[in-house]
């Protein structure tokens, strides 16, 4: 699950720090147009390709948590680590807490009450992207977007 903020019509990765949001951008134009600053790491090194901005929650348009589920053999499963590198690996790691999935879908025990399975991208029926509003927007409905099999590659290349 990764959290995002929509600010001035643009989507940013965000970390929440009390009543403040820390936005991250990789777009140099955000320095001029949206007041972002160069990121300075804990060792004092300036990063000219990462930009940050501290923002009051009240100034954000929306903050949400994004999760991606996979539909495999008709059942929706939790995923782990779905990002652009998933395309290179060519598989998605699925998780379940249902012991029956060991028998029904070939999951293996990962730890107590947790089962997992690596599934090739071609064997995934669809991905489901869920954007769940959080903070002061938590009462708004979540948005679900289904990515069919033939669009999974394009979707993964953009996240």
Coordinates of C-alpha atoms in Angstrom, one line a residue:
X1 CA 0.0 0.0 0.0
X2 CA 1.4 3.3 -1.0
X3 CA -0.1 6.7 -0.2
X4 CA -0.7 9.5 -2.7
X5 CA -1.7 13.1 -2.6
X6 CA -3.5 15.1 -5.3
X7 CA -2.3 18.6 -5.1
X8 CA -3.0 21.3 -7.7
X9 CA -4.3 18.6 -10.0
X10 CA -1.2 16.5 -9.9
X11 CA -0.5 13.1 -8.1
X12 CA 2.4 12.8 -5.7
X13 CA 3.7 10.1 -3.5
X14 CA 3.2 11.2 0.1
X15 CA 4.2 10.4 3.6
X16 CA 2.0 11.6 6.5
X17 CA 3.7 13.3 9.4
X18 CA 1.0 14.3 11.9
X19 CA -0.9 17.2 10.4
X20 CA 1.6 17.7 7.6
X21 CA 2.1 15.9 4.3
X22 CA 5.5 15.4 2.8
X23 CA 5.1 15.3 -1.0
X24 CA 7.8 13.8 -3.3
X25 CA 8.3 14.7 -6.9
X26 CA 10.8 13.8 -9.6
X27 CA 9.7 16.6 -11.9
X28 CA 12.0 19.6 -11.9
X29 CA 9.2 21.8 -13.0
X30 CA 7.6 21.4 -9.6
X31 CA 10.3 23.6 -8.1
X32 CA 9.2 26.6 -10.1
X33 CA 5.4 25.9 -10.3
X34 CA 4.6 24.3 -7.0
X35 CA 7.3 25.4 -4.6
X36 CA 9.2 22.1 -4.2
X37 CA 12.8 22.1 -2.9
X38 CA 15.7 19.8 -3.6
X39 CA 15.7 16.8 -1.3
X40 CA 18.5 16.8 1.3
X41 CA 19.2 13.3 2.8
X42 CA 20.2 12.6 6.4
X43 CA 23.9 12.9 5.4
X44 CA 23.3 16.4 4.1
X45 CA 23.6 15.5 0.4
X46 CA 21.5 17.5 -2.0
X47 CA 19.6 15.4 -4.6
X48 CA 18.9 17.4 -7.8
X49 CA 16.5 14.8 -9.1
X50 CA 14.2 14.4 -6.1
X51 CA 12.1 17.3 -4.8
X52 CA 10.0 17.6 -1.7
X53 CA 7.4 19.9 -0.3
X54 CA 5.8 20.0 3.1
X55 CA 2.1 20.7 2.9
X56 CA -0.8 21.2 5.4
X57 CA -3.5 18.6 5.0
X58 CA -6.0 21.3 4.4
X59 CA -4.1 22.4 1.2
X60 CA -4.4 19.0 -0.4
X61 CA -7.1 18.1 -2.9
X62 CA -7.2 14.4 -1.8
X63 CA -5.1 11.9 0.0
X64 CA -5.6 8.2 -0.7
X65 CA -4.0 4.8 -0.2
X66 CA -3.5 2.6 -3.3
X67 CA -3.5 -1.1 -3.2
X68 CA -3.4 -3.6 -6.1
X69 CA -5.1 -7.0 -6.0
X70 CA -4.9 -9.7 -8.6
X71 CA -7.7 -11.9 -9.9
X72 CA -6.3 -15.4 -10.3
X73 CA -8.5 -18.3 -11.5
X74 CA -11.6 -16.1 -10.7
X75 CA -10.6 -15.2 -7.1
X76 CA -9.3 -11.9 -5.9
X77 CA -6.0 -12.1 -3.9
X78 CA -3.8 -9.6 -2.1
X79 CA -0.5 -8.8 -3.9
X80 CA 2.9 -7.8 -2.6
X81 CA 5.4 -5.4 -4.3
X82 CA 3.5 -4.7 -7.5
X83 CA 5.4 -1.9 -9.3
X84 CA 7.3 -1.3 -12.6
X85 CA 9.8 -4.1 -11.7
X86 CA 7.0 -6.6 -11.7
X87 CA 7.0 -6.4 -15.5
X88 CA 10.7 -7.4 -15.6
X89 CA 10.2 -10.3 -13.1
X90 CA 7.1 -11.5 -15.1
X91 CA 5.3 -12.7 -12.0
X92 CA 3.2 -11.3 -9.2
X93 CA 3.4 -12.6 -5.6
X94 CA -0.1 -13.4 -4.2
X95 CA -1.0 -13.7 -0.6
X96 CA -3.8 -15.4 1.3
X97 CA -4.8 -16.2 4.8
X98 CA -7.2 -18.9 3.7
X99 CA -5.8 -22.4 4.2
X100 CA -8.1 -23.8 1.5
X101 CA -6.0 -21.8 -1.1
X102 CA -3.2 -24.3 -0.5
X103 CA -5.3 -27.0 -2.0
X104 CA -7.4 -25.0 -4.4
X105 CA -4.7 -22.8 -5.9
X106 CA -1.3 -24.3 -5.0
X107 CA -0.3 -21.7 -2.4
X108 CA 2.6 -22.5 -0.1
X109 CA 2.9 -21.7 3.6
X110 CA 4.9 -18.5 4.1
X111 CA 4.4 -18.2 7.9
X112 CA 1.7 -19.2 10.3
X113 CA -1.7 -18.5 8.7
X114 CA -0.1 -16.8 5.7
X115 CA 0.2 -18.5 2.3
X116 CA 1.7 -17.2 -0.9
X117 CA 2.2 -18.1 -4.5
X118 CA 4.2 -16.6 -7.4
X119 CA 2.0 -16.4 -10.5
X120 CA 3.2 -15.6 -14.0
X121 CA 1.7 -12.4 -15.4
X122 CA 0.1 -14.3 -18.3
X123 CA -1.8 -16.4 -15.7
X124 CA -3.4 -13.4 -14.0
X125 CA -7.1 -12.8 -15.1
X126 CA -6.9 -9.1 -14.2
X127 CA -5.5 -6.6 -11.7
X128 CA -7.7 -4.5 -9.5
X129 CA -6.4 -1.1 -8.4
X130 CA -8.2 0.3 -5.3
X131 CA -7.8 3.9 -4.3
X132 CA -9.2 4.4 -0.8
X133 CA -9.5 8.0 0.4
X134 CA -7.9 8.6 3.9
X135 CA -7.6 11.3 6.5
X136 CA -10.4 13.9 6.1
X137 CA -11.6 12.2 2.9
X138 CA -12.1 8.8 4.4
X139 CA -15.9 9.0 4.1
X140 CA -15.6 9.3 0.3
X141 CA -16.1 6.1 -1.7
X142 CA -13.1 4.1 -2.8
X143 CA -12.4 3.9 -6.5
X144 CA -11.9 0.5 -8.1
X145 CA -10.3 0.1 -11.5
X146 CA -10.0 -3.3 -13.2
X147 CA -7.1 -3.8 -15.5
X148 CA -7.8 -6.7 -17.9
X149 CA -5.1 -9.2 -18.9
X150 CA -4.3 -7.5 -22.2
X151 CA -3.6 -4.2 -20.4
X152 CA -1.5 -5.5 -17.5
X153 CA 1.8 -4.8 -19.2
X154 CA 0.9 -1.2 -20.1
X155 CA -0.4 -0.6 -16.5
X156 CA 2.8 -2.0 -14.8
X157 CA 5.1 0.1 -17.1
X158 CA 3.4 3.3 -15.9
X159 CA 3.5 2.7 -12.1

